[in-house]
XYZ file of C-alpha atoms in Angstrom:
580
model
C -20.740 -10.601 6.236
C -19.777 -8.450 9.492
C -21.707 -5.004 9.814
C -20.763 -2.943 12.008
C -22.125 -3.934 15.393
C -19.459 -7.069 14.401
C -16.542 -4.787 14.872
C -14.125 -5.555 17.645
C -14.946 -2.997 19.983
C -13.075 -0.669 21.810
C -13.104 1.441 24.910
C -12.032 5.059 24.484
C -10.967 6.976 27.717
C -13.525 9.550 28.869
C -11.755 13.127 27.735
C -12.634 15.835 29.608
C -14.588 19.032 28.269
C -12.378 22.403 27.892
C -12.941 25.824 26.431
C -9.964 26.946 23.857
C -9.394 30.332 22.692
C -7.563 31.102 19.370
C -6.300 33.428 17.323
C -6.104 32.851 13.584
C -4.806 35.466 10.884
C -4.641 35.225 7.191
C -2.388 37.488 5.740
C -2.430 39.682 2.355
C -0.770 38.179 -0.550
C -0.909 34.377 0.539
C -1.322 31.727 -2.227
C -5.143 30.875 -1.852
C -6.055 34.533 -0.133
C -4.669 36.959 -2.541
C -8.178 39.060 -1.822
C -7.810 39.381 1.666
C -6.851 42.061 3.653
C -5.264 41.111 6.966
C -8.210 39.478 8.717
C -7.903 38.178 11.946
C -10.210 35.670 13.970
C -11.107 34.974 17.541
C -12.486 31.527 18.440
C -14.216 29.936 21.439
C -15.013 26.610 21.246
C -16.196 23.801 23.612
C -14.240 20.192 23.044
C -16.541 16.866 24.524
C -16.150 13.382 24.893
C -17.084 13.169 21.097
C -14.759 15.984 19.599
C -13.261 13.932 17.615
C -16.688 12.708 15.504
C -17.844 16.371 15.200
C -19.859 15.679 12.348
C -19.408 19.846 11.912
C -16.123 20.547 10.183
C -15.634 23.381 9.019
C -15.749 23.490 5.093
C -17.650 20.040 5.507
C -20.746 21.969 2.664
C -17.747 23.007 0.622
C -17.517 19.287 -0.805
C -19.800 18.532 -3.731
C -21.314 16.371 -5.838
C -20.897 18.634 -9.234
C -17.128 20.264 -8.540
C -15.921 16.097 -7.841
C -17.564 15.035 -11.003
C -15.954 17.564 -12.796
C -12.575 17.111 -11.422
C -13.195 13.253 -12.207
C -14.409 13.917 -15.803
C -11.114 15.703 -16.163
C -8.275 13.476 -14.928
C -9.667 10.288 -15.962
C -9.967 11.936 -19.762
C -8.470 9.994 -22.807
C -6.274 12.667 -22.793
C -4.420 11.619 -19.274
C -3.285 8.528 -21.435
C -4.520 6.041 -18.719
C -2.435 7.732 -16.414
C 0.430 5.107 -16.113
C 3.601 5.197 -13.802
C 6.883 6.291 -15.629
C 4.954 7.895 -18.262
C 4.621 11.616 -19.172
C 0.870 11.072 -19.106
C 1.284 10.606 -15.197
C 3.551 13.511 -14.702
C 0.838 15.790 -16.819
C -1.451 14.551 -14.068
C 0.948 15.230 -11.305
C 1.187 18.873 -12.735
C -2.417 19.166 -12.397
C -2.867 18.151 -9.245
C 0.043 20.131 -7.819
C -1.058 23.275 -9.261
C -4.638 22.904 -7.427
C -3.160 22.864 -4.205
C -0.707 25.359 -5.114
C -3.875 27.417 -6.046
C -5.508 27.169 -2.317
C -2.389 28.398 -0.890
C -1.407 24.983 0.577
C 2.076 24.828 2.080
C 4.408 22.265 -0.167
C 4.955 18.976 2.146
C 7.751 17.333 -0.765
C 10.874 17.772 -1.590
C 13.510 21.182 -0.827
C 9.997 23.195 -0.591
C 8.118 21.797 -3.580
C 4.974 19.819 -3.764
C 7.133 16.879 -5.307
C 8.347 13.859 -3.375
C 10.586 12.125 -6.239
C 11.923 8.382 -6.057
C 13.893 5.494 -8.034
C 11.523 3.013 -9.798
C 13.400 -0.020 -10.951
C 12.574 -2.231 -13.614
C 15.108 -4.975 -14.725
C 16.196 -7.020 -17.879
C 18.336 -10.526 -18.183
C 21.859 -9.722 -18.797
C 24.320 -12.485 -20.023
C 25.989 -15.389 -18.942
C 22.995 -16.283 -16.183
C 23.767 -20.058 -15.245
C 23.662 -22.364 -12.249
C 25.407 -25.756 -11.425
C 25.053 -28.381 -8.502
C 28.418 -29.488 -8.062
C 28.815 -33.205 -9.009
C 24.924 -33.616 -9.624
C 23.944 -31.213 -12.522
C 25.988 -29.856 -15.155
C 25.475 -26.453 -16.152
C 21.757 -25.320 -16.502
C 20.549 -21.482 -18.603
C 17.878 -19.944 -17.595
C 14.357 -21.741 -18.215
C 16.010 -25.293 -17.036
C 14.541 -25.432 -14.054
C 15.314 -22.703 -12.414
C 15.428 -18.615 -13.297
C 17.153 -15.941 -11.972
C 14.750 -13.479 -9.841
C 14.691 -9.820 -9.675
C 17.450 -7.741 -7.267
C 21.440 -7.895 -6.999
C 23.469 -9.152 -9.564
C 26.447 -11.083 -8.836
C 27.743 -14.691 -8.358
C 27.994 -17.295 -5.612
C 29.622 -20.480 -5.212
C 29.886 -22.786 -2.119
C 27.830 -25.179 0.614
C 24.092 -24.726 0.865
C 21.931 -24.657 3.821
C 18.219 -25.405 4.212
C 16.350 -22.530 6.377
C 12.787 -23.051 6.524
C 10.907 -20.237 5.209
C 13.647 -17.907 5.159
C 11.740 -15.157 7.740
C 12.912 -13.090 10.322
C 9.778 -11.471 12.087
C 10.594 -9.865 15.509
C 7.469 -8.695 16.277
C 6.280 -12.416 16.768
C 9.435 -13.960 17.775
C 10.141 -15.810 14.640
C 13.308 -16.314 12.857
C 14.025 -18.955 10.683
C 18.052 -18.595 11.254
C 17.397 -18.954 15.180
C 20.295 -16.216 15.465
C 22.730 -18.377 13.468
C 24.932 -17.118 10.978
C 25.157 -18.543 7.485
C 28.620 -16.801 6.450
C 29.544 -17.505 2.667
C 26.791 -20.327 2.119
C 23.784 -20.093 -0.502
C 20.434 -20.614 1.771
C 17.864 -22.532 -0.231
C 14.431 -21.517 1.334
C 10.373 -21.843 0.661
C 8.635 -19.275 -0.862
C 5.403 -18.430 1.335
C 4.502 -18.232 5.112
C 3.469 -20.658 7.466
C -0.269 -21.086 7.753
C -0.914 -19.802 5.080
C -4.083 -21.461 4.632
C -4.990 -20.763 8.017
C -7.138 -17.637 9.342
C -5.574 -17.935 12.619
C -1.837 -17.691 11.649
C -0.034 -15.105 13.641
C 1.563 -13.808 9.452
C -1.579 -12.009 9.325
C -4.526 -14.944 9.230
C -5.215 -15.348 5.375
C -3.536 -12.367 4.168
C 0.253 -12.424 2.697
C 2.310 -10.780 5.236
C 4.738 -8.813 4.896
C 7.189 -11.167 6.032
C 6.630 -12.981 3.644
C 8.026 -10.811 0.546
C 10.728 -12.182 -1.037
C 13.123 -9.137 -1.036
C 12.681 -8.865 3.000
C 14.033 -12.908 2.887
C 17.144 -11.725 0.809
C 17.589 -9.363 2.627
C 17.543 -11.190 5.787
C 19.981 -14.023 4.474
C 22.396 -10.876 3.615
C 22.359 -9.593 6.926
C 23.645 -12.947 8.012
C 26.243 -13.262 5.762
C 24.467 -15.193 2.955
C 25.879 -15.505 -0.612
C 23.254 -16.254 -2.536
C 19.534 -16.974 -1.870
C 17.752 -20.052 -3.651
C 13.845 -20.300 -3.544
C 11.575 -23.188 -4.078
C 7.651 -23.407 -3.798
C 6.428 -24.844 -0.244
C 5.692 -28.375 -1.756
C 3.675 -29.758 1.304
C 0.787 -27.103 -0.183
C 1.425 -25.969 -3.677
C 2.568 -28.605 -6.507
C 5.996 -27.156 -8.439
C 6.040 -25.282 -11.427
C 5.595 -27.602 -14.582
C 6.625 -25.461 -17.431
C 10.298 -23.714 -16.535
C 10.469 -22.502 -19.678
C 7.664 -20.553 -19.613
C 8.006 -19.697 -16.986
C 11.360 -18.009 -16.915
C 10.010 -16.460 -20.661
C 6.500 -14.861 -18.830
C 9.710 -13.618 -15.998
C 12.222 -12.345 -18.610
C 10.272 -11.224 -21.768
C 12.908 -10.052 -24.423
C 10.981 -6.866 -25.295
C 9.851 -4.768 -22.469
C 6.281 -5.038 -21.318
C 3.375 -2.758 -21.628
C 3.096 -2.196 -18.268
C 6.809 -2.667 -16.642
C 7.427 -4.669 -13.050
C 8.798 -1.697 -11.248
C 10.474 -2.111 -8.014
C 11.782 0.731 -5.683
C 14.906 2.047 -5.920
C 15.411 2.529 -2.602
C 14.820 -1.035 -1.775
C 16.952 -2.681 -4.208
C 20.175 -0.718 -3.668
C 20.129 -2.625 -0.025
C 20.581 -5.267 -1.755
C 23.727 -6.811 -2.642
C 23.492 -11.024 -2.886
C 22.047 -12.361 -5.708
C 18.832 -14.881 -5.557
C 17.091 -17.062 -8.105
C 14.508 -19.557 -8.147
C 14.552 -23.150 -8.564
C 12.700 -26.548 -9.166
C 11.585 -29.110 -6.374
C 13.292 -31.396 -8.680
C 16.956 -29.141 -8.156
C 15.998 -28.630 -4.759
C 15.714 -32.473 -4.062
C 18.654 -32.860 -5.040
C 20.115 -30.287 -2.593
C 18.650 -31.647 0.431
C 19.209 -35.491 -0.633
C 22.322 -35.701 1.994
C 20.359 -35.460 5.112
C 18.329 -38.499 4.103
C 15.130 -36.938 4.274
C 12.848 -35.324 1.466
C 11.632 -31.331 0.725
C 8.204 -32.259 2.002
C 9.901 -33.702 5.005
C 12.140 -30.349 5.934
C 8.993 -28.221 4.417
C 6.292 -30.054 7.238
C 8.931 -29.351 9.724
C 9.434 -25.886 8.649
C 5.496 -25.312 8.507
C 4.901 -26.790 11.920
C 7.521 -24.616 13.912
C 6.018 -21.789 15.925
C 9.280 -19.664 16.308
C 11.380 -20.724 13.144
C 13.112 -24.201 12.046
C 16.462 -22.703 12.044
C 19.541 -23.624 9.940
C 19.408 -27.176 8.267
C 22.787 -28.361 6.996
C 22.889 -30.235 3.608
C 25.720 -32.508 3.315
C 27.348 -32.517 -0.056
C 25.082 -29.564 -1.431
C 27.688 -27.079 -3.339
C 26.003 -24.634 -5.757
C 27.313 -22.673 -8.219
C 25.087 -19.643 -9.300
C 25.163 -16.673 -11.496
C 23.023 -13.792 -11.424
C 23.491 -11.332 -14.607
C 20.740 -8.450 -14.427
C 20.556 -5.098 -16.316
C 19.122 -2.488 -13.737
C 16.485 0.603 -15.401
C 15.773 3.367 -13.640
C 12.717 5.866 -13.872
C 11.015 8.161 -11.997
C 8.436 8.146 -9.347
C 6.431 11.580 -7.848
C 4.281 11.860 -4.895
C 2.278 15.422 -4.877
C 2.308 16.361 -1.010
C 0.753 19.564 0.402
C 0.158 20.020 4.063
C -1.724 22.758 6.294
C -0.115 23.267 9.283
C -1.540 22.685 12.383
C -2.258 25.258 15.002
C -2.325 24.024 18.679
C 1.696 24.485 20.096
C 2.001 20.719 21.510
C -0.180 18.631 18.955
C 1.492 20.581 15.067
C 4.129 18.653 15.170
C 1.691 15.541 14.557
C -0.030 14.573 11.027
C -2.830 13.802 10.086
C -2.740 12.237 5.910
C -5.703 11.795 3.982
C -4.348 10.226 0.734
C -4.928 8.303 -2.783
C -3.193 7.157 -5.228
C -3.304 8.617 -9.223
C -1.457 5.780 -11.075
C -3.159 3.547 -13.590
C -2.745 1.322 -16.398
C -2.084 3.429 -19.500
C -3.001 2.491 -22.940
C -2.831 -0.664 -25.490
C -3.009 1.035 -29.004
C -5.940 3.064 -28.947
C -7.578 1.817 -25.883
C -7.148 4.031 -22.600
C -7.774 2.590 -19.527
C -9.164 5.595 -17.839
C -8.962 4.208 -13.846
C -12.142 6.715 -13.270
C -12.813 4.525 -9.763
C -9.331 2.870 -9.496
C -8.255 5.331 -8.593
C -9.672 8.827 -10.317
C -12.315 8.829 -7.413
C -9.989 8.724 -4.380
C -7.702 11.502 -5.694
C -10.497 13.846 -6.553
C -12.057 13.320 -3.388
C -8.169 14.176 -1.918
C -8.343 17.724 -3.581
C -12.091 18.472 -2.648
C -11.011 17.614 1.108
C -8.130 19.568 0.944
C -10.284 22.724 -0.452
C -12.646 22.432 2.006
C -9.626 22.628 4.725
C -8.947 25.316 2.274
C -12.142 27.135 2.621
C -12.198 26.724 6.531
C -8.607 28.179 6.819
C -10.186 31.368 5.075
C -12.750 31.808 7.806
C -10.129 31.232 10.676
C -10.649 27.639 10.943
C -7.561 25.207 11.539
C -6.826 21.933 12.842
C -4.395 21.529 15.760
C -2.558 18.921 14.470
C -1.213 19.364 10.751
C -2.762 17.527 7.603
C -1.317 16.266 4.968
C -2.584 16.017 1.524
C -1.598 12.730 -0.322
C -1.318 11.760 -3.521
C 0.792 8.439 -4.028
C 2.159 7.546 -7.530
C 3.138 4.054 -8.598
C 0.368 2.275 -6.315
C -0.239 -0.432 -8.935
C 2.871 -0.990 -9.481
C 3.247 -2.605 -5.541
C 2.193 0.214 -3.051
C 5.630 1.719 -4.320
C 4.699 5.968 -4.149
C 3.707 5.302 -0.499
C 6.075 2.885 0.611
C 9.056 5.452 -0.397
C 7.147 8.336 1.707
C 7.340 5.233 4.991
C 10.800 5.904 4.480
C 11.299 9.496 4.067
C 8.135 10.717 5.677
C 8.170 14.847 6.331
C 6.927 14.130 9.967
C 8.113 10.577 11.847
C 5.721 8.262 11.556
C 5.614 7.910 15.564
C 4.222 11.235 14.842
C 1.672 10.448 12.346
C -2.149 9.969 14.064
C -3.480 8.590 11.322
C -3.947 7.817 8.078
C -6.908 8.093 6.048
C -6.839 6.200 2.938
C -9.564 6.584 -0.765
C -9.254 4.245 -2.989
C -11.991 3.149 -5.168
C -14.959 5.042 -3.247
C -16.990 5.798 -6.636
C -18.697 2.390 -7.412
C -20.984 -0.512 -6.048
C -19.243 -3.694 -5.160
C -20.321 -6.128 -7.434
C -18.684 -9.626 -7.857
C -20.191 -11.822 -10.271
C -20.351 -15.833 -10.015
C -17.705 -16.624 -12.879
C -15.246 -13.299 -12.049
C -12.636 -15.535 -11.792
C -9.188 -14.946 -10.068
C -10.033 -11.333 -9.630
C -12.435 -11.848 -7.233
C -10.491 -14.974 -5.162
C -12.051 -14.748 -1.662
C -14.701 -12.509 -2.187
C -18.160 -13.449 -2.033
C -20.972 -13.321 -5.034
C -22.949 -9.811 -4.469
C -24.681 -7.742 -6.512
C -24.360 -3.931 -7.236
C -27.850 -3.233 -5.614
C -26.793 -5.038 -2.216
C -24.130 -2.538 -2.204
C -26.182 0.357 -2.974
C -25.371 2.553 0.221
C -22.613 0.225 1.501
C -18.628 1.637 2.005
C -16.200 -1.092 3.156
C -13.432 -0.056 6.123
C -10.522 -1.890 5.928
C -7.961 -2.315 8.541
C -10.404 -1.939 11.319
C -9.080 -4.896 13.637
C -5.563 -3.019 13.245
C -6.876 0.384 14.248
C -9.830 0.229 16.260
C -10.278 3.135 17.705
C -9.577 4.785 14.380
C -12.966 2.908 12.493
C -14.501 3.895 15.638
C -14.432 7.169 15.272
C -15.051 6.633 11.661
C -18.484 4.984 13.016
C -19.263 8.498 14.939
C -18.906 10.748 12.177
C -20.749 8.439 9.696
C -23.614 9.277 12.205
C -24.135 12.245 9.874
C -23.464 10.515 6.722
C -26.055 7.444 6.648
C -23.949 5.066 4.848
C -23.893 1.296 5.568
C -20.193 0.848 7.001
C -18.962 -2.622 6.734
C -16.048 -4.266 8.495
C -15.096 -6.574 6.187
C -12.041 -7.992 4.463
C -9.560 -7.938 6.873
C -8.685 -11.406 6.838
C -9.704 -12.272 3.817
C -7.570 -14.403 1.203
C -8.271 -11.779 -1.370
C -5.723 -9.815 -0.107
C -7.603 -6.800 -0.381
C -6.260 -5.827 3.174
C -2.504 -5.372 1.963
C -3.363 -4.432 -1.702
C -3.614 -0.274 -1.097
C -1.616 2.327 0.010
C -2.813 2.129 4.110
C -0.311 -1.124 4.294
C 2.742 0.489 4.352
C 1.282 2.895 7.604
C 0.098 -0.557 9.031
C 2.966 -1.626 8.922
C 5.100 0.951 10.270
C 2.576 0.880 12.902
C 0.580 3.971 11.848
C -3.393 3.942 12.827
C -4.779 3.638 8.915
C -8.072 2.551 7.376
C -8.817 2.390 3.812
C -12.213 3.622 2.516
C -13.145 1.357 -0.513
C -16.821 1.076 -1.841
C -15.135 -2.521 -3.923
C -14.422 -4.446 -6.724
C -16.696 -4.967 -9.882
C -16.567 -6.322 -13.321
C -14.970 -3.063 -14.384
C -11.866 -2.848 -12.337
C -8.628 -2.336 -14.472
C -10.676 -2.760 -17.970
C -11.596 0.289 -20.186
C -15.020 0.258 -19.105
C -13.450 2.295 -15.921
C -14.933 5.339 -16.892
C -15.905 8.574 -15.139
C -19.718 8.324 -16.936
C -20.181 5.407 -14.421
C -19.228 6.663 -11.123
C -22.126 7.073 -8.358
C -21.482 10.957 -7.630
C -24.079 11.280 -5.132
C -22.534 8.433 -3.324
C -18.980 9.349 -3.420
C -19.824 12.832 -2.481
C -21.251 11.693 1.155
C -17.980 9.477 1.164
C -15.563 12.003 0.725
C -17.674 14.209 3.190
C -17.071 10.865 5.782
C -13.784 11.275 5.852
C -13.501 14.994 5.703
C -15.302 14.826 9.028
C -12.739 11.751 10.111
C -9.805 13.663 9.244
C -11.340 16.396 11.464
C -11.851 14.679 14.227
C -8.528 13.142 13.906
C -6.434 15.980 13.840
C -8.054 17.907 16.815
C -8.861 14.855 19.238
C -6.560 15.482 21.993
C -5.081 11.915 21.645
C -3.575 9.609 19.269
C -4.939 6.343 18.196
C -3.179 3.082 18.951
C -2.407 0.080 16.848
C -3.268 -3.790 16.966
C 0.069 -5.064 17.215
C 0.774 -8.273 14.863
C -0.364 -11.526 15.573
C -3.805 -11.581 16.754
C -5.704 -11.708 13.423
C -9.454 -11.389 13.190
C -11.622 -14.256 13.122
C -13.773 -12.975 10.445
């Protein structure tokens, strides 16, 4: 496994040292200072080459051991119901939440001057009439015959049907499967998947899905070239076809709603408006048997292209498909308070230190509590923001602004963050970082027969991860996990690079991906998985306090030294994965 001395390196630019002298005031009668008189602060300070590891920030001692574990012991209680997205059991943990930082006088950072960001979550059920017909080839099919109708747009298509590749458009490595060609009125049957995808080299992020690879961001790529319809089929040259349809389309479409619902985001699906379905190797065969060649053929073609296969014609291939969906909607809430920065140039610039508060509810009497996952990351979000708290009150501010995160609907795909990507209260050119908690209360431990839970990870026990803390999305933001190397000077834990490229897909599987992607500096803190991850046995009683309390001072001293070095961190662009 890579330690830390394995970490890409990187070269920082000297800074030069220079005195700064500020004013601070905290007036009578703020939220958080009602005791105060008018108090006012002078401050002269030296900044170095290392200002932005001072292992000093201010309110750093305010972070403990006994007010987290009581915060813990308190949101991940039976009574928070699990905690689950959509549920009132959330929202009475959103309350909480909000009305600590409404108690340390934090300035709301959501929505028309409250601490709430709201957002659509989606969920969908089969409507009627869903069928789909290969003209002169297949009669009629339902649902569960092969093929079944996927998530998005509802709506109908009938006409020719064209073969392109993988179906992805990525600019940032030249790709595009449509090589600029337009598909106007025509059903595109495409793979599901990425090239090398089995290979830790691949531009698509080495061994981790990309992003390109979602199956929304392919319909909506066929749409924006005039597609009708969208038809998907597993990449046959490395995964064998589905065998049971019916099941299949049953495990897709249950007829009574599930226990813990497939949300989508609102926001997303309304920019859709095609429909898109999957189907069989056995349908697809039949749609490419015109150009005298088979699926594996056009799918080993597709695989080996380095820029995209473009637009495949398939003589004779007419489809006839219909998409009937019923479209839920629920509601989402981020809790978002900021402190404003101080220095004139730099507080228009964020720092975000965030978690996410979602879990998996209840089945009957059994609460899945999400102490670790994540109870210990949103705790630890609170305690950092009360010790920014705490230093405000002594005249103590960053330069650039923080932001206080807490993301709802994480489990549910990321979804709580992804919305704020899109309606962010600062740009995100004009984010410097973001610092993300999830799971910092445990010891990894991954057993020999974990199963698919564990896929990728090595067999380790608890005790080799005694003092350990993994970074993720170090080869993306050097500079960033270099700084968090500084600070952890102070800290003693064993940092380790890890996971990055990984094909457990822990690197896109918490709430830093969407700022990686939008090409925000971000790095997860994340102490791992264990043989109590989303079970019941997630409970606050089994958290490592001492641990988690010199994690959360870490990145207290991170978020520090983000938001006052004088300059911002850059970002790995795609397509140079690590080796390791």
């Amino acid at each position: 496994m890579p330690s830390s001395s394995d970490m890409p390196s990187s070269s920082e630019p000297s800074r030069a040292c220079h005195r700064r002298v500020r004013r601070f005031c905290v007036r009578p009668g703020h939220r958080g200072h009602r005791c105060l008189a008018l108090a006012c602060f002078t401050l002269v300070w030296t900044s170095t080459a290392c200002a932005r590891s001072d292992s000093a920030a201010p309110g750093n001692e305010t972070i403990t051991e006994t007010e987290l574990r009581e915060a813990l012991h308190t949101l991940a209680h039976d009574s928070m119901g699990g905690r689950l997205a959509g549920t009132d059991d959330l929202d009475r943990a959103s309350n909480w939440i909000r009305d600590h930082f409404d108690d340390l006088g934090l300035a709301p950072a959501g929505d028309h001057g409250t601490y709430d960001q709201y957002f659509d979550l989606v969920w969908f059920s089969l409507g009627e009439g869903n069928r789909l017909s290969i003209e002169g080839l297949a009669d009629d099919r339902s649902p569960g015959e092969g093929w079944t109708p996927s998530p998005g747009a509802t709506g109908s298509a009938r006409g020719s049907v064209v073969f392109a590749g993988f179906g992805i458009v990525e600019p940032r490595l030249d790709y595009d499967d449509y090589d600029g060609e337009a598909v106007d009125g025509r059903l595109v049957l495409v793979m599901e998947g990425e090239p090398g995808a089995d290979d830790a080299a691949s531009p698509f992020d080495g061994l981790v899905s990309s992003e390109a690879s979602r199956s929304w961001r392919k319909v909506l790529a066929a749409q924006e070239r005039g597609a009708a319809a969208v038809l998907f089929v597993r990449d046959v040259h490395r995964a064998p076809d589905v065998e049971d349809w019916e099941r299949l389309h049953a495990g897709t479409w249950p007829e009574e709603r599930r226990r813990i619902e497939r949300f989508d985001l609102g926001a997303r699906i309304d920019e859709l408006r095609i429909p898109s379905a999957r189907i069989s190797a056995e349908l697809a065969e039949l749609l490419v048997a015109g150009t005298g060649r088979s699926l594996e053929d056009l799918a080993l073609e597709a695989e080996a292209s380095p820029s995209g296969v473009g637009v495949t014609e398939l003589p004779g291939a007419r489809v006839e498909l219909v998409v009937s969906l019923e479209a839920h909607v629920e509601q989402g809430r981020n809790v978002l308070a900021m402190m404003e920065g101080t220095d004139p140039e730099l507080r228009d610039e964020v720092v975000i230190i965030g978690a996410h508060h979602d879990h998996n509810g209840t089945a009957g009497d059994v609460v899945y509590n999400g102490a670790d996952d994540d109870g210990s990351g949103t705790v630890a979000v609170m305690e950092i923001a009360e010790a920014y708290a705490h230093a405000a009150a002594e005249g103590e501010r960053p330069d650039r602004s923080v932001i206080f995160a807490v993301w709802d609907a994480e489990e549910r795909g990321l979804l709580g963050a992804w919305y704020y990507t899109r309606r962010p209260l600062f740009p995100l050119e004009r984010t410097a970082a973001y610092l993300n908690m999830d799971m910092i209360g445990r010891n990894e431990e991954v057993p020999e027969d974990g199963g698919g839970r564990f896929r990728g990870l090595q067999v380790q026990s608890a005790a080799s991860n005694a003092n350990a803390v993994n970074i993720l999305g170090y080869s993306r933001a050097p500079e960033l996990a270099a700084t968090v190397e500084e600070a952890n000077e102070a800290t003693g834990l064993v940092l380790r690079f890890r996971y990055d490229n990984n094909r457990s897909n822990l690197l896109r599987r918490s709430d830093h991906w969407p700022f990686l992607q939008n090409g925000v500096p971000a790095v997860w803190f994340h102490t791992g998985l264990h043989p109590d991850y989303h079970t019941p046995d997630d409970d606050p009683h089994r958290i490592e306090y001492e641990k988690m309390t010199r994690i959360v001072k870490l990145v207290h001293r991170v978020s520090w030294a983000a938001a006052n070095g004088p300059e911002r961190y850059e970002v790995e662009p795609m397509g140079s994965p690590p080796t390791s």
